[in-house]
XYZ file of C-alpha atoms in Angstrom:
203
model
C -95.370 -53.374 94.233
C -92.615 -55.934 94.850
C -89.007 -54.961 95.595
C -87.979 -56.244 92.158
C -90.511 -54.095 90.314
C -89.565 -51.071 92.428
C -85.921 -51.616 91.515
C -86.827 -51.715 87.825
C -88.242 -48.187 88.018
C -85.036 -47.040 89.691
C -82.991 -48.146 86.680
C -83.110 -44.717 84.925
C -81.811 -42.958 88.046
C -79.092 -45.565 88.603
C -78.096 -45.426 84.933
C -78.020 -41.592 85.075
C -75.711 -41.726 88.103
C -73.466 -44.236 86.361
C -73.365 -42.104 83.198
C -72.502 -38.971 85.180
C -69.881 -40.753 87.307
C -68.255 -42.323 84.226
C -67.842 -38.989 82.453
C -66.743 -37.279 85.686
C -64.069 -39.943 86.162
C -62.990 -39.646 82.511
C -62.509 -35.876 82.892
C -60.532 -36.359 86.103
C -58.322 -38.898 84.369
C -57.303 -36.214 81.883
C -55.306 -34.624 84.725
C -54.873 -37.328 87.385
C -52.801 -38.948 88.589
C -50.077 -36.369 88.090
C -47.389 -39.019 88.434
C -47.554 -42.580 87.002
C -49.163 -45.037 89.419
C -49.515 -48.788 89.158
C -52.888 -50.103 90.340
C -53.717 -53.817 90.077
C -50.833 -54.258 87.666
C -52.018 -51.451 85.370
C -50.205 -48.143 84.850
C -52.306 -45.014 85.308
C -51.134 -41.526 84.362
C -53.192 -38.430 83.551
C -53.396 -37.710 79.817
C -52.123 -34.120 80.045
C -49.302 -34.790 82.558
C -48.217 -37.814 80.514
C -48.130 -35.898 77.221
C -47.088 -32.500 78.605
C -43.792 -32.462 76.686
C -45.521 -33.306 73.409
C -48.254 -30.731 74.066
C -45.636 -28.068 74.821
C -43.838 -28.875 71.548
C -47.012 -28.719 69.448
C -48.280 -25.580 71.176
C -44.953 -23.818 70.636
C -45.036 -24.757 66.962
C -48.642 -23.564 66.615
C -48.015 -20.205 68.297
C -44.812 -19.528 66.364
C -46.206 -20.480 62.948
C -49.863 -19.507 63.150
C -50.508 -17.083 66.000
C -47.417 -15.034 66.767
C -44.913 -15.107 63.927
C -41.883 -12.922 64.581
C -41.792 -12.230 60.842
C -45.251 -10.652 61.106
C -44.130 -8.630 64.127
C -41.053 -7.414 62.250
C -43.132 -6.384 59.233
C -45.506 -4.508 61.522
C -42.620 -2.638 63.147
C -41.294 -1.616 59.735
C -44.745 -0.528 58.610
C -45.428 1.520 61.746
C -42.083 3.293 61.524
C -43.008 5.020 58.253
C -46.776 5.347 58.432
C -48.164 8.478 56.785
C -49.755 9.663 60.033
C -46.468 9.254 61.886
C -44.506 11.153 59.270
C -47.082 13.948 59.208
C -46.729 14.384 62.960
C -42.943 14.355 62.632
C -43.166 17.016 59.897
C -45.311 19.243 62.102
C -42.849 18.845 64.947
C -39.879 19.722 62.693
C -41.645 22.823 61.382
C -42.597 23.873 64.908
C -38.966 23.456 66.019
C -37.670 25.542 63.092
C -40.188 28.333 63.611
C -39.885 28.344 67.382
C -36.632 27.159 68.887
C -34.315 27.557 65.892
C -35.387 31.130 65.094
C -35.344 32.030 68.792
C -31.803 30.752 69.054
C -30.716 32.420 65.770
C -32.927 35.487 65.121
C -30.968 36.364 61.962
C -32.377 33.235 60.276
C -35.792 34.853 60.091
C -34.395 37.132 57.380
C -33.593 34.160 55.144
C -36.187 31.539 56.048
C -39.420 32.307 54.262
C -42.473 30.061 54.623
C -41.525 28.361 51.366
C -37.963 27.775 52.583
C -39.189 26.385 55.918
C -41.445 23.968 54.048
C -38.540 22.783 51.875
C -36.275 22.293 54.901
C -39.049 20.445 56.729
C -39.621 18.099 53.774
C -35.896 17.493 53.460
C -35.664 16.480 57.102
C -38.770 14.300 56.739
C -37.281 12.379 53.812
C -33.986 11.830 55.586
C -35.703 10.853 58.821
C -38.071 8.466 57.037
C -35.122 6.665 55.435
C -33.347 6.535 58.792
C -36.430 5.167 60.585
C -37.005 2.562 57.899
C -33.433 1.280 57.958
C -33.367 1.358 61.760
C -36.664 -0.525 61.956
C -35.379 -3.172 59.547
C -32.234 -3.618 61.617
C -34.207 -3.783 64.854
C -36.703 -6.231 63.351
C -33.883 -8.482 62.116
C -32.264 -8.519 65.561
C -35.660 -9.213 67.118
C -36.177 -12.237 64.870
C -32.704 -13.542 65.699
C -32.942 -13.027 69.463
C -36.491 -14.263 70.131
C -37.422 -17.857 69.375
C -41.164 -17.900 70.050
C -41.462 -21.647 69.553
C -38.759 -22.447 72.105
C -40.068 -19.823 74.504
C -43.612 -21.216 74.498
C -42.358 -24.807 74.627
C -40.199 -24.143 77.681
C -42.940 -22.203 79.468
C -45.598 -24.877 78.930
C -43.195 -27.716 79.716
C -42.290 -25.926 82.944
C -45.908 -25.721 84.109
C -46.846 -27.927 87.013
C -49.666 -30.427 86.491
C -51.798 -28.375 88.882
C -51.172 -25.265 86.774
C -52.247 -26.999 83.574
C -55.386 -28.301 85.258
C -56.131 -24.833 86.624
C -55.646 -23.186 83.213
C -57.810 -25.659 81.305
C -60.565 -25.667 83.907
C -60.431 -21.872 83.894
C -61.858 -21.634 80.370
C -63.375 -25.108 79.843
C -65.218 -25.679 83.101
C -68.634 -25.208 81.478
C -67.747 -27.671 78.723
C -66.571 -30.264 81.253
C -69.766 -29.846 83.283
C -71.789 -30.207 80.077
C -70.039 -33.494 79.315
C -70.950 -34.749 82.796
C -74.600 -33.760 82.267
C -74.666 -35.440 78.862
C -73.435 -38.643 80.508
C -76.240 -38.423 83.066
C -78.856 -37.689 80.390
C -77.715 -40.574 78.186
C -77.644 -42.896 81.186
C -81.174 -41.879 82.143
C -82.381 -42.412 78.566
C -80.818 -45.881 78.404
C -82.309 -46.690 81.808
C -85.780 -45.733 80.536
C -85.318 -48.018 77.525
C -84.317 -50.854 79.874
C -87.461 -50.277 81.953
C -89.633 -50.390 78.819
C -87.948 -53.595 77.664
C -88.375 -55.274 81.063
C -92.013 -54.170 81.376
C -92.688 -55.315 77.840
C -91.389 -58.727 78.708
């Protein structure tokens, strides 16, 4: 076997290495270089570092509008404040207080407070307390919406990340996907190399 023919059979391996290296370099270029660099007259800058401000803006908008709306949080606060289960527990606590602490403090009340009267007093307090909790929750929710700008908060946090932090975060949950892309590049390169060998041999 001549050196030329031996080289031909190495084409799939060489092509696989080229395919892997190309995809590996492409992934690295998503994050590097962190700062713009001019090489041979061309400007190079990692995709994520270059577009970090735009990414921060879009991510803030996405979180605020789709994932973590303060309006939804406010509605949840209002709903939780007057849930049936919550009010039932409050009613039990009021009744326990009347029967225990109030009658202990004022024994004479036991002469006037029948079970029916205690139930009426408990329900009265529950209604008043429910209205108070609802109005308080609405006021708190309104202040929460005014004081917390989720979009700006997320935008500032992401924009303040260092390039290393962004790379670390993305690699933290996409490492397998990046490795898969590298392997796909190698597999495609090997496949193309095999086709080249078949073409050369056929000739």
